[in-house]
CSV table of C-alpha atoms in Angstrom, one decimal:
chain,number,residue,atom,x,y,z
A,1,UNK,CA,11.1,-6.2,43.3
A,2,UNK,CA,8.7,-8.1,41.2
A,3,UNK,CA,7.1,-9.6,44.2
A,4,UNK,CA,6.8,-6.1,45.7
A,5,UNK,CA,5.0,-4.5,42.8
A,6,UNK,CA,2.8,-7.6,42.7
A,7,UNK,CA,1.9,-7.1,46.3
A,8,UNK,CA,1.3,-3.4,45.7
A,9,UNK,CA,-1.1,-3.9,42.9
A,10,UNK,CA,-2.8,-6.6,45.1
A,11,UNK,CA,-3.2,-4.2,47.9
A,12,UNK,CA,-4.4,-1.4,45.7
A,13,UNK,CA,-6.8,-3.8,44.1
A,14,UNK,CA,-5.6,-2.9,40.7
A,15,UNK,CA,-6.5,-5.0,37.7
A,16,UNK,CA,-3.8,-7.2,36.1
A,17,UNK,CA,-1.8,-5.7,33.3
A,18,UNK,CA,-3.0,-8.4,30.9
A,19,UNK,CA,-6.0,-10.6,31.6
A,20,UNK,CA,-7.1,-13.3,29.1
A,21,UNK,CA,-10.2,-15.2,29.7
A,22,UNK,CA,-11.4,-18.3,27.9
A,23,UNK,CA,-9.7,-17.3,24.7
A,24,UNK,CA,-10.7,-19.3,21.6
A,25,UNK,CA,-9.4,-19.0,18.1
A,26,UNK,CA,-10.3,-21.0,15.1
A,27,UNK,CA,-9.1,-20.9,11.6
A,28,UNK,CA,-12.0,-22.6,9.7
A,29,UNK,CA,-12.4,-25.9,11.2
A,30,UNK,CA,-9.0,-25.9,12.9
A,31,UNK,CA,-9.3,-24.8,16.6
A,32,UNK,CA,-5.9,-23.4,17.5
A,33,UNK,CA,-6.9,-22.1,21.0
A,34,UNK,CA,-9.4,-24.0,23.0
A,35,UNK,CA,-10.1,-21.7,25.8
A,36,UNK,CA,-7.0,-20.3,27.4
A,37,UNK,CA,-6.8,-17.9,30.4
A,38,UNK,CA,-3.9,-16.0,31.8
A,39,UNK,CA,-3.3,-13.1,34.2
A,40,UNK,CA,-0.1,-11.1,34.0
A,41,UNK,CA,0.3,-8.6,36.9
A,42,UNK,CA,2.4,-5.4,36.8
A,43,UNK,CA,6.0,-6.3,36.9
A,44,UNK,CA,5.6,-9.9,36.1
A,45,UNK,CA,7.5,-11.8,33.3
A,46,UNK,CA,5.4,-14.6,31.9
A,47,UNK,CA,7.0,-17.1,29.6
A,48,UNK,CA,4.7,-18.9,27.1
A,49,UNK,CA,6.1,-22.2,26.0
A,50,UNK,CA,4.8,-24.9,23.7
A,51,UNK,CA,5.8,-26.8,20.7
A,52,UNK,CA,5.0,-25.3,17.2
A,53,UNK,CA,1.3,-25.3,16.5
A,54,UNK,CA,0.4,-25.2,20.2
A,55,UNK,CA,-1.1,-21.7,19.7
A,56,UNK,CA,1.3,-19.8,21.8
A,57,UNK,CA,2.0,-17.1,19.2
A,58,UNK,CA,-1.6,-16.9,18.4
A,59,UNK,CA,-2.4,-16.4,22.1
A,60,UNK,CA,0.2,-13.6,22.3
A,61,UNK,CA,-1.0,-11.9,19.2
A,62,UNK,CA,-4.6,-11.9,20.5
A,63,UNK,CA,-3.4,-9.6,23.3
A,64,UNK,CA,-3.0,-6.7,21.0
A,65,UNK,CA,-5.6,-8.0,18.5
A,66,UNK,CA,-3.2,-8.7,15.7
A,67,UNK,CA,-5.2,-11.9,15.7
A,68,UNK,CA,-8.8,-11.5,16.6
A,69,UNK,CA,-10.1,-14.2,18.9
A,70,UNK,CA,-13.1,-16.2,18.0
A,71,UNK,CA,-14.4,-16.0,21.5
A,72,UNK,CA,-13.2,-14.9,24.9
A,73,UNK,CA,-12.0,-11.8,26.5
A,74,UNK,CA,-8.9,-9.7,26.6
A,75,UNK,CA,-8.3,-6.9,29.1
A,76,UNK,CA,-5.4,-4.5,29.2
A,77,UNK,CA,-4.9,-2.7,32.5
A,78,UNK,CA,-8.5,-3.5,33.6
A,79,UNK,CA,-10.0,-2.2,30.3
A,80,UNK,CA,-11.7,-5.0,28.3
A,81,UNK,CA,-11.5,-4.8,24.6
A,82,UNK,CA,-14.9,-4.7,23.3
A,83,UNK,CA,-15.8,-7.2,20.6
A,84,UNK,CA,-18.6,-7.4,18.1
A,85,UNK,CA,-19.9,-10.4,16.1
A,86,UNK,CA,-20.0,-9.9,12.4
A,87,UNK,CA,-20.7,-12.2,9.6
A,88,UNK,CA,-17.0,-12.8,9.0
A,89,UNK,CA,-16.5,-13.6,12.6
A,90,UNK,CA,-15.7,-11.7,15.9
A,91,UNK,CA,-14.0,-8.3,15.5
A,92,UNK,CA,-13.0,-5.5,17.8
A,93,UNK,CA,-16.0,-3.2,18.1
A,94,UNK,CA,-14.0,0.0,18.4
A,95,UNK,CA,-10.7,0.2,16.5
A,96,UNK,CA,-9.9,3.5,18.2
A,97,UNK,CA,-10.0,1.7,21.5
A,98,UNK,CA,-7.7,-1.0,20.0
A,99,UNK,CA,-5.4,1.6,18.6
A,100,UNK,CA,-5.2,3.5,22.0
A,101,UNK,CA,-4.4,0.3,23.9
A,102,UNK,CA,-1.9,-0.8,21.3
A,103,UNK,CA,-0.1,2.6,21.6
A,104,UNK,CA,1.0,1.4,25.1
A,105,UNK,CA,1.8,-2.2,24.3
A,106,UNK,CA,5.3,-2.8,23.0
A,107,UNK,CA,5.7,-5.6,20.5
A,108,UNK,CA,8.8,-7.3,19.4
A,109,UNK,CA,8.5,-9.8,16.5
A,110,UNK,CA,10.3,-12.8,15.5
A,111,UNK,CA,11.2,-11.2,12.1
A,112,UNK,CA,12.1,-7.8,13.7
A,113,UNK,CA,9.8,-6.0,11.3
A,114,UNK,CA,11.6,-2.7,11.4
A,115,UNK,CA,10.5,-0.3,8.9
A,116,UNK,CA,13.1,-0.7,6.2
A,117,UNK,CA,12.9,2.8,4.6
A,118,UNK,CA,13.6,4.5,8.0
A,119,UNK,CA,16.8,4.6,9.9
A,120,UNK,CA,17.1,3.0,13.3
A,121,UNK,CA,16.5,6.3,15.0
A,122,UNK,CA,13.5,7.1,12.8
A,123,UNK,CA,12.1,3.7,13.6
A,124,UNK,CA,12.3,4.4,17.3
A,125,UNK,CA,10.7,7.9,17.2
A,126,UNK,CA,8.0,7.0,14.7
A,127,UNK,CA,5.2,5.8,17.0
A,128,UNK,CA,6.0,8.2,19.9
A,129,UNK,CA,5.7,11.2,17.5
A,130,UNK,CA,3.0,10.0,15.2
A,131,UNK,CA,0.8,7.9,17.5
A,132,UNK,CA,1.4,9.5,20.9
A,133,UNK,CA,1.9,12.9,19.6
A,134,UNK,CA,5.0,13.8,21.6
A,135,UNK,CA,7.5,16.4,20.6
A,136,UNK,CA,10.2,15.3,18.2
A,137,UNK,CA,13.1,16.8,20.3
A,138,UNK,CA,11.9,14.8,23.4
A,139,UNK,CA,11.5,11.6,21.4
A,140,UNK,CA,14.9,11.9,19.8
A,141,UNK,CA,16.5,12.4,23.1
A,142,UNK,CA,14.8,9.4,24.7
A,143,UNK,CA,15.5,7.3,21.6
A,144,UNK,CA,19.2,7.9,21.9
A,145,UNK,CA,19.1,6.9,25.5
A,146,UNK,CA,17.2,3.7,24.6
A,147,UNK,CA,19.6,2.9,21.7
A,148,UNK,CA,22.5,3.2,24.1
A,149,UNK,CA,20.7,1.1,26.6
A,150,UNK,CA,20.4,-1.7,24.0
A,151,UNK,CA,24.0,-1.1,22.9
A,152,UNK,CA,23.6,0.2,19.3
A,153,UNK,CA,23.8,3.9,19.7
A,154,UNK,CA,26.4,4.0,16.9
A,155,UNK,CA,23.9,2.6,14.5
A,156,UNK,CA,21.3,5.3,15.0
A,157,UNK,CA,21.5,6.6,11.5
A,158,UNK,CA,22.0,3.3,9.7
A,159,UNK,CA,19.2,1.6,7.9
A,160,UNK,CA,18.0,-1.8,9.3
A,161,UNK,CA,19.4,-3.6,6.3
A,162,UNK,CA,22.9,-2.7,7.4
A,163,UNK,CA,22.5,-4.3,10.8
A,164,UNK,CA,23.0,-7.8,12.0
A,165,UNK,CA,20.0,-9.8,13.2
A,166,UNK,CA,20.9,-9.3,16.7
A,167,UNK,CA,21.3,-5.5,16.3
A,168,UNK,CA,18.0,-5.3,14.4
A,169,UNK,CA,16.2,-7.1,17.1
A,170,UNK,CA,17.7,-4.9,19.7
A,171,UNK,CA,16.7,-1.8,17.7
A,172,UNK,CA,13.2,-3.4,17.6
A,173,UNK,CA,13.3,-3.7,21.4
A,174,UNK,CA,14.3,0.1,21.7
A,175,UNK,CA,11.4,0.9,19.3
A,176,UNK,CA,9.0,-0.9,21.6
A,177,UNK,CA,10.4,0.7,24.7
A,178,UNK,CA,10.1,4.1,23.2
A,179,UNK,CA,6.3,3.8,23.4
A,180,UNK,CA,6.7,3.8,27.2
A,181,UNK,CA,4.7,0.5,27.1
A,182,UNK,CA,2.7,-0.8,30.1
A,183,UNK,CA,3.2,-4.3,28.7
A,184,UNK,CA,5.8,-5.8,26.3
A,185,UNK,CA,5.0,-8.7,24.1
A,186,UNK,CA,7.8,-10.8,22.7
A,187,UNK,CA,6.9,-13.1,19.9
A,188,UNK,CA,9.8,-15.6,19.7
A,189,UNK,CA,12.3,-12.8,19.7
A,190,UNK,CA,15.4,-15.0,19.2
A,191,UNK,CA,14.0,-17.7,16.9
A,192,UNK,CA,15.2,-16.0,13.7
A,193,UNK,CA,18.6,-15.2,15.0
A,194,UNK,CA,21.9,-17.0,14.4
A,195,UNK,CA,22.8,-19.0,17.6
A,196,UNK,CA,25.8,-16.6,18.3
A,197,UNK,CA,23.5,-13.6,18.3
A,198,UNK,CA,20.8,-14.9,20.6
A,199,UNK,CA,22.8,-14.0,23.7
A,200,UNK,CA,22.9,-10.3,23.1
A,201,UNK,CA,19.2,-10.1,22.7
A,202,UNK,CA,18.5,-12.2,25.8
A,203,UNK,CA,20.8,-10.0,27.8
A,204,UNK,CA,18.7,-7.0,27.0
A,205,UNK,CA,15.6,-8.9,27.9
A,206,UNK,CA,17.0,-9.9,31.2
A,207,UNK,CA,17.8,-6.2,31.9
A,208,UNK,CA,14.2,-5.3,31.2
A,209,UNK,CA,12.9,-8.0,33.4
A,210,UNK,CA,15.1,-6.8,36.2
A,211,UNK,CA,13.6,-3.3,35.8
A,212,UNK,CA,10.3,-4.8,36.6
A,213,UNK,CA,8.7,-4.5,33.3
A,214,UNK,CA,5.6,-6.5,32.5
A,215,UNK,CA,6.6,-8.9,29.9
A,216,UNK,CA,4.8,-11.7,27.9
A,217,UNK,CA,7.4,-13.7,26.2
A,218,UNK,CA,6.8,-16.6,23.8
A,219,UNK,CA,10.0,-18.3,23.6
A,220,UNK,CA,12.0,-21.5,23.0
A,221,UNK,CA,14.8,-20.3,25.3
A,222,UNK,CA,14.3,-22.6,28.3
A,223,UNK,CA,17.1,-21.0,30.3
A,224,UNK,CA,15.5,-17.6,30.0
A,225,UNK,CA,12.0,-19.0,30.9
A,226,UNK,CA,13.5,-20.8,34.0
A,227,UNK,CA,15.7,-18.0,35.2
A,228,UNK,CA,13.9,-14.8,34.4
A,229,UNK,CA,10.3,-15.4,34.4
A,230,UNK,CA,7.9,-15.2,37.4
A,231,UNK,CA,5.4,-17.4,35.7
A,232,UNK,CA,5.5,-20.0,33.0
A,233,UNK,CA,2.7,-21.5,31.1
A,234,UNK,CA,2.9,-24.4,28.8
A,235,UNK,CA,0.5,-24.7,25.9
A,236,UNK,CA,-0.3,-28.0,24.4
A,237,UNK,CA,-2.8,-28.4,21.6
A,238,UNK,CA,-4.5,-25.2,22.3
A,239,UNK,CA,-5.0,-25.5,26.1
A,240,UNK,CA,-2.8,-24.5,29.0
A,241,UNK,CA,-1.3,-27.8,30.1
A,242,UNK,CA,1.0,-26.4,32.8
A,243,UNK,CA,1.0,-23.2,34.7
A,244,UNK,CA,3.0,-21.9,37.7
A,245,UNK,CA,6.4,-20.6,38.8
A,246,UNK,CA,9.4,-21.9,36.9
A,247,UNK,CA,10.2,-24.1,39.8
A,248,UNK,CA,6.8,-25.6,39.7
A,249,UNK,CA,6.6,-26.1,36.0
A,250,UNK,CA,10.2,-27.3,35.5
A,251,UNK,CA,10.1,-29.2,38.7
A,252,UNK,CA,9.9,-33.0,39.2
A,253,UNK,CA,6.2,-33.2,39.0
A,254,UNK,CA,5.9,-31.9,35.5
A,255,UNK,CA,3.5,-33.6,33.1
A,256,UNK,CA,4.4,-36.2,30.5
A,257,UNK,CA,3.8,-33.7,27.7
A,258,UNK,CA,6.0,-31.1,29.1
A,259,UNK,CA,8.8,-33.6,29.8
A,260,UNK,CA,8.5,-34.8,26.1
A,261,UNK,CA,8.6,-31.2,25.0
A,262,UNK,CA,11.7,-30.5,27.0
A,263,UNK,CA,13.4,-33.7,25.8
A,264,UNK,CA,13.2,-32.5,22.2
B,1,UNK,CA,23.8,14.9,-45.1
B,2,UNK,CA,23.1,18.5,-45.2
B,3,UNK,CA,24.2,19.7,-41.9
B,4,UNK,CA,23.1,23.3,-42.3
B,5,UNK,CA,19.7,22.1,-43.3
B,6,UNK,CA,19.7,19.9,-40.2
B,7,UNK,CA,20.6,22.9,-38.1
B,8,UNK,CA,17.7,24.9,-39.5
B,9,UNK,CA,15.4,21.9,-38.9
B,10,UNK,CA,16.6,21.8,-35.3
B,11,UNK,CA,15.8,25.6,-34.9
B,12,UNK,CA,12.3,25.0,-36.5
B,13,UNK,CA,11.6,22.1,-34.1
B,14,UNK,CA,12.9,23.8,-31.0
B,15,UNK,CA,9.7,25.8,-30.3
B,16,UNK,CA,7.8,22.4,-30.2
B,17,UNK,CA,9.7,21.2,-27.1
B,18,UNK,CA,7.6,23.2,-24.5
B,19,UNK,CA,4.4,21.7,-25.9
B,20,UNK,CA,5.9,18.1,-25.8
B,21,UNK,CA,7.0,18.7,-22.2
B,22,UNK,CA,3.7,20.1,-21.2
B,23,UNK,CA,1.8,17.2,-22.7
B,24,UNK,CA,4.1,14.7,-21.0
B,25,UNK,CA,4.2,16.4,-17.5
B,26,UNK,CA,0.5,17.2,-17.2
B,27,UNK,CA,-0.7,13.8,-18.5
B,28,UNK,CA,1.8,12.0,-16.3
B,29,UNK,CA,0.8,14.0,-13.2
B,30,UNK,CA,-2.9,13.3,-13.9
B,31,UNK,CA,-2.2,9.7,-14.8
B,32,UNK,CA,-0.3,9.0,-11.5
B,33,UNK,CA,-3.3,10.3,-9.5
B,34,UNK,CA,-5.6,8.1,-11.6
B,35,UNK,CA,-3.2,5.1,-11.3
B,36,UNK,CA,-3.1,5.3,-7.5
B,37,UNK,CA,-6.9,5.6,-7.4
B,38,UNK,CA,-7.3,2.6,-9.7
B,39,UNK,CA,-4.7,0.6,-7.7
B,40,UNK,CA,-6.5,1.2,-4.5
B,41,UNK,CA,-9.9,0.1,-6.1
B,42,UNK,CA,-8.2,-2.9,-7.3
B,43,UNK,CA,-6.8,-3.8,-3.8
B,44,UNK,CA,-10.0,-2.7,-2.0
B,45,UNK,CA,-11.3,-6.2,-1.6
B,46,UNK,CA,-14.7,-4.8,-2.7
B,47,UNK,CA,-15.6,-6.9,-5.6
B,48,UNK,CA,-17.5,-4.4,-7.7
B,49,UNK,CA,-14.8,-1.7,-7.3
B,50,UNK,CA,-12.1,-4.4,-8.0
B,51,UNK,CA,-13.9,-5.4,-11.2
B,52,UNK,CA,-14.3,-1.8,-12.3
B,53,UNK,CA,-10.6,-1.2,-12.0
B,54,UNK,CA,-9.8,-4.4,-13.8
B,55,UNK,CA,-12.2,-3.6,-16.7
B,56,UNK,CA,-10.7,-0.2,-17.0
B,57,UNK,CA,-7.1,-1.4,-17.2
B,58,UNK,CA,-8.2,-4.2,-19.6
B,59,UNK,CA,-9.8,-1.7,-22.0
B,60,UNK,CA,-7.1,1.0,-22.0
B,61,UNK,CA,-4.2,-1.5,-22.2
B,62,UNK,CA,-5.7,-3.5,-24.9
B,63,UNK,CA,-6.6,-0.7,-27.4
B,64,UNK,CA,-4.2,1.5,-29.3
B,65,UNK,CA,-3.4,4.8,-27.8
B,66,UNK,CA,-3.9,6.4,-31.2
B,67,UNK,CA,-7.4,5.0,-31.2
B,68,UNK,CA,-8.0,6.3,-27.8
B,69,UNK,CA,-6.8,9.8,-28.8
B,70,UNK,CA,-9.0,9.8,-31.9
B,71,UNK,CA,-12.0,8.8,-29.7
B,72,UNK,CA,-11.5,11.5,-27.2
B,73,UNK,CA,-10.8,14.1,-30.0
B,74,UNK,CA,-13.6,13.2,-32.4
B,75,UNK,CA,-15.9,11.3,-30.0
B,76,UNK,CA,-17.6,14.0,-27.9
B,77,UNK,CA,-18.4,16.2,-30.8
B,78,UNK,CA,-21.0,13.6,-31.9
B,79,UNK,CA,-23.1,14.2,-28.8
B,80,UNK,CA,-24.9,17.5,-28.8
B,81,UNK,CA,-25.4,17.3,-25.1
B,82,UNK,CA,-21.6,17.3,-24.6
B,83,UNK,CA,-21.3,20.1,-27.1
B,84,UNK,CA,-23.5,22.3,-25.1
B,85,UNK,CA,-22.1,21.3,-21.7
B,86,UNK,CA,-19.6,23.2,-19.7
B,87,UNK,CA,-17.0,20.6,-20.6
B,88,UNK,CA,-17.0,21.6,-24.3
B,89,UNK,CA,-14.4,24.4,-24.0
B,90,UNK,CA,-12.0,21.7,-22.8
B,91,UNK,CA,-13.2,18.8,-25.1
B,92,UNK,CA,-13.0,20.9,-28.2
B,93,UNK,CA,-9.3,21.7,-27.6
B,94,UNK,CA,-6.9,19.2,-29.2
B,95,UNK,CA,-4.5,20.2,-26.4
B,96,UNK,CA,-6.7,18.9,-23.7
B,97,UNK,CA,-7.9,15.9,-25.7
B,98,UNK,CA,-4.4,14.7,-26.1
B,99,UNK,CA,-3.8,15.2,-22.4
B,100,UNK,CA,-7.0,13.4,-21.4
B,101,UNK,CA,-6.2,10.5,-23.7
B,102,UNK,CA,-2.6,10.2,-22.5
B,103,UNK,CA,-3.6,10.4,-18.9
B,104,UNK,CA,-6.3,7.8,-19.2
B,105,UNK,CA,-3.9,5.6,-21.0
B,106,UNK,CA,-1.0,5.9,-18.5
B,107,UNK,CA,-3.3,5.6,-15.6
B,108,UNK,CA,-4.1,2.1,-16.7
B,109,UNK,CA,-0.5,1.1,-17.0
B,110,UNK,CA,0.6,3.0,-13.9
B,111,UNK,CA,-2.1,1.4,-11.8
B,112,UNK,CA,-0.6,-2.0,-12.5
B,113,UNK,CA,2.8,-0.7,-11.6
B,114,UNK,CA,1.6,0.9,-8.3
B,115,UNK,CA,-0.4,-2.3,-7.5
B,116,UNK,CA,2.7,-4.3,-7.8
B,117,UNK,CA,4.5,-1.8,-5.5
B,118,UNK,CA,1.7,-1.9,-2.9
B,119,UNK,CA,1.7,-5.7,-2.9
B,120,UNK,CA,5.5,-5.9,-2.4
B,121,UNK,CA,5.3,-4.1,0.9
B,122,UNK,CA,6.4,-6.7,3.5
B,123,UNK,CA,3.4,-7.8,5.6
B,124,UNK,CA,5.5,-7.7,8.8
B,125,UNK,CA,6.2,-4.0,8.5
B,126,UNK,CA,2.5,-3.3,8.2
B,127,UNK,CA,1.8,-5.4,11.1
B,128,UNK,CA,4.4,-3.7,13.2
B,129,UNK,CA,2.7,-0.4,12.4
B,130,UNK,CA,-0.7,-1.9,13.5
B,131,UNK,CA,0.9,-3.2,16.7
B,132,UNK,CA,2.1,0.3,17.5
B,133,UNK,CA,-1.3,1.7,17.3
B,134,UNK,CA,-1.1,3.6,14.0
B,135,UNK,CA,-4.4,4.1,12.2
B,136,UNK,CA,-5.2,2.9,8.7
B,137,UNK,CA,-4.4,6.3,7.1
B,138,UNK,CA,-1.2,6.7,9.0
B,139,UNK,CA,0.0,3.2,8.1
B,140,UNK,CA,-0.8,3.9,4.4
B,141,UNK,CA,0.8,7.3,4.3
B,142,UNK,CA,3.9,6.6,6.4
B,143,UNK,CA,4.7,3.0,5.8
B,144,UNK,CA,2.9,1.4,2.9
B,145,UNK,CA,3.0,4.2,0.3
B,146,UNK,CA,6.7,5.2,0.8
B,147,UNK,CA,7.7,1.6,0.6
B,148,UNK,CA,5.5,1.0,-2.5
B,149,UNK,CA,6.8,4.1,-4.2
B,150,UNK,CA,10.4,2.9,-3.7
B,151,UNK,CA,9.5,-0.4,-5.2
B,152,UNK,CA,7.5,0.9,-8.1
B,153,UNK,CA,9.8,3.7,-9.2
B,154,UNK,CA,12.1,1.8,-11.6
B,155,UNK,CA,9.1,0.5,-13.4
B,156,UNK,CA,7.4,3.8,-13.3
B,157,UNK,CA,10.5,5.4,-14.8
B,158,UNK,CA,9.9,3.3,-17.8
B,159,UNK,CA,6.3,4.4,-18.1
B,160,UNK,CA,7.4,8.1,-18.0
B,161,UNK,CA,9.8,7.5,-20.8
B,162,UNK,CA,7.1,5.8,-22.8
B,163,UNK,CA,4.8,8.8,-22.2
B,164,UNK,CA,7.3,11.4,-23.4
B,165,UNK,CA,7.5,9.4,-26.7
B,166,UNK,CA,3.7,9.0,-26.8
B,167,UNK,CA,3.2,12.7,-26.9
B,168,UNK,CA,4.3,12.4,-30.5
B,169,UNK,CA,0.9,11.1,-31.3
B,170,UNK,CA,-0.6,14.4,-30.4
B,171,UNK,CA,0.6,15.5,-33.8
B,172,UNK,CA,-2.2,13.6,-35.5
B,173,UNK,CA,-4.8,15.8,-33.8
B,174,UNK,CA,-3.2,19.0,-35.0
B,175,UNK,CA,-0.9,19.6,-32.1
B,176,UNK,CA,2.4,21.3,-33.1
B,177,UNK,CA,4.7,19.7,-30.7
B,178,UNK,CA,8.1,18.4,-31.9
B,179,UNK,CA,6.8,15.6,-34.2
B,180,UNK,CA,3.9,17.8,-35.4
B,181,UNK,CA,6.4,20.6,-36.4
B,182,UNK,CA,8.6,17.9,-38.0
B,183,UNK,CA,5.7,16.6,-40.1
B,184,UNK,CA,4.8,20.1,-41.2
B,185,UNK,CA,8.4,20.8,-42.2
B,186,UNK,CA,8.6,17.7,-44.2
B,187,UNK,CA,5.5,18.5,-46.1
B,188,UNK,CA,7.1,21.7,-47.1
B,189,UNK,CA,10.6,20.4,-47.8
B,190,UNK,CA,10.2,16.7,-48.6
B,191,UNK,CA,13.3,16.0,-46.7
B,192,UNK,CA,12.1,13.4,-44.4
B,193,UNK,CA,15.3,11.8,-43.1
B,194,UNK,CA,17.1,14.9,-41.9
B,195,UNK,CA,14.0,16.3,-40.2
B,196,UNK,CA,13.1,13.0,-38.5
B,197,UNK,CA,16.6,12.4,-37.4
B,198,UNK,CA,16.7,15.7,-35.7
B,199,UNK,CA,13.3,15.1,-34.1
B,200,UNK,CA,14.5,11.7,-32.9
B,201,UNK,CA,17.5,13.4,-31.4
B,202,UNK,CA,15.5,15.9,-29.5
B,203,UNK,CA,13.4,13.0,-27.9
B,204,UNK,CA,16.7,11.2,-27.2
B,205,UNK,CA,18.0,14.2,-25.3
B,206,UNK,CA,14.8,14.8,-23.4
B,207,UNK,CA,14.6,11.1,-22.4
B,208,UNK,CA,18.3,11.1,-21.4
B,209,UNK,CA,17.6,13.9,-19.0
B,210,UNK,CA,14.4,12.2,-17.8
B,211,UNK,CA,16.3,9.0,-17.2
B,212,UNK,CA,18.9,10.8,-15.2
B,213,UNK,CA,16.3,12.6,-13.1
B,214,UNK,CA,14.6,9.3,-12.3
B,215,UNK,CA,17.9,7.8,-11.3
B,216,UNK,CA,18.5,10.7,-9.0
B,217,UNK,CA,15.2,10.4,-7.3
B,218,UNK,CA,15.7,6.6,-7.0
B,219,UNK,CA,19.0,7.2,-5.5
B,220,UNK,CA,17.7,9.8,-3.1
B,221,UNK,CA,14.7,7.6,-2.0
B,222,UNK,CA,16.6,4.3,-1.4
B,223,UNK,CA,19.5,4.8,1.0
B,224,UNK,CA,18.1,1.8,2.7
B,225,UNK,CA,18.9,-0.4,-0.3
B,226,UNK,CA,22.5,0.9,-0.6
B,227,UNK,CA,23.5,-1.5,2.2
B,228,UNK,CA,27.0,-2.7,2.8
B,229,UNK,CA,28.6,-4.1,-0.4
B,230,UNK,CA,27.2,-7.6,-1.1
B,231,UNK,CA,29.6,-10.3,-0.1
B,232,UNK,CA,30.5,-12.4,-3.2
B,233,UNK,CA,32.3,-15.0,-1.2
B,234,UNK,CA,35.5,-14.3,-2.9
B,235,UNK,CA,36.9,-11.9,-0.3
B,236,UNK,CA,37.8,-14.8,2.1
B,237,UNK,CA,39.7,-16.7,-0.5
B,238,UNK,CA,41.8,-13.6,-1.2
B,239,UNK,CA,42.4,-13.1,2.4
B,240,UNK,CA,43.4,-16.7,2.9
């Protein structure tokens, strides 16, 4: 199915869902990203691997401008985010463009980041109602479906603090899905979880991948990267050191760096 | 103690309660608005605005409220320009002078409380709102402020109670609120203890009610903090 949708977009000549070109990011003198590029087509699952400090989260966070790149280009669905140069560095030229694009990019954070003063259901319907301007009744109905999809419909009226980490992360995934996103970004979604709770979150993510959703996943879960993704990229010291299908990257020809990374 | 005298004192002081409450409610309402404004200036990351807010808070927190009340009450009359301005009908009224001074004062304290609340909002929750495409105003109104208010409320409750008591200073600029009436009654009867005990009790009751009200609002606003009972680690031992 993924291959099919990829083919379709190739035939139609549509732009990749996410396109990153020569992305650079510096914090002061420290250059975290030294020119990375990536194409994620519709329906593709791209896993971004790398040791801590390799710049993988920074790269992901540049896609929706939570981090502003120092240089380079990010396009979402063929629309390039316009940047301007200011004294304090490079910034998006049009915050409304960024907000509009963000509204259709679902993001799942390492620390869940659910809004703690809202119930699970309120978390899920917040952006659809107040950003996308959809009707409350419609959003509530869809939210209930999404919550049952991620297996926490009984928690709809609980506050996030009452949920386990795994449940919170699944709620966060439902919240991201409620935006009807074109692309979903996962920033180490299981890294803050107790080991026994990782499985339930990965299971939901596998389901989403099977549905043919476009996903960019920063992860340390090698099993997930190998089995679920269509494409794997390995970042090392701010550059793309490996790129290809899981079979290629995890195969026998992989680089010294990557082997050392896997051996850890 | 002479209880029948205390009862008559109570009945004499009772009419002062509405004025006490008015001074408190109006100055707190104005003060909160000012406090929010000052807190936003303070966190604006625009240096001149930040310093203005800092200076304001420094001046109003570091000088006695009584002095501030005197300045507002006696000060403007010294300037003919003010005496002939459209503000004069307000500035010549001790009622409004007390409210202005109280509001300016509580604004300074309140801004520090609100600033603490705003700064306590977890960065990740703001980031999530940004990632979902919410605009700045939406993020402030729907995420940051509600979380900040919940965080600041217990401390603000304290400030509200202090303000109820501070209205007593209105008596020194001729206002006949509870303390003003009490002082007047003492000057007629020379029975300070009974009258002040009664006056103190009235403040006690008002603040008891205010405290309960604040608790109620806190309870209503923070269902998310009433999470499952905190595990003490003792349950398992009992079970075992």
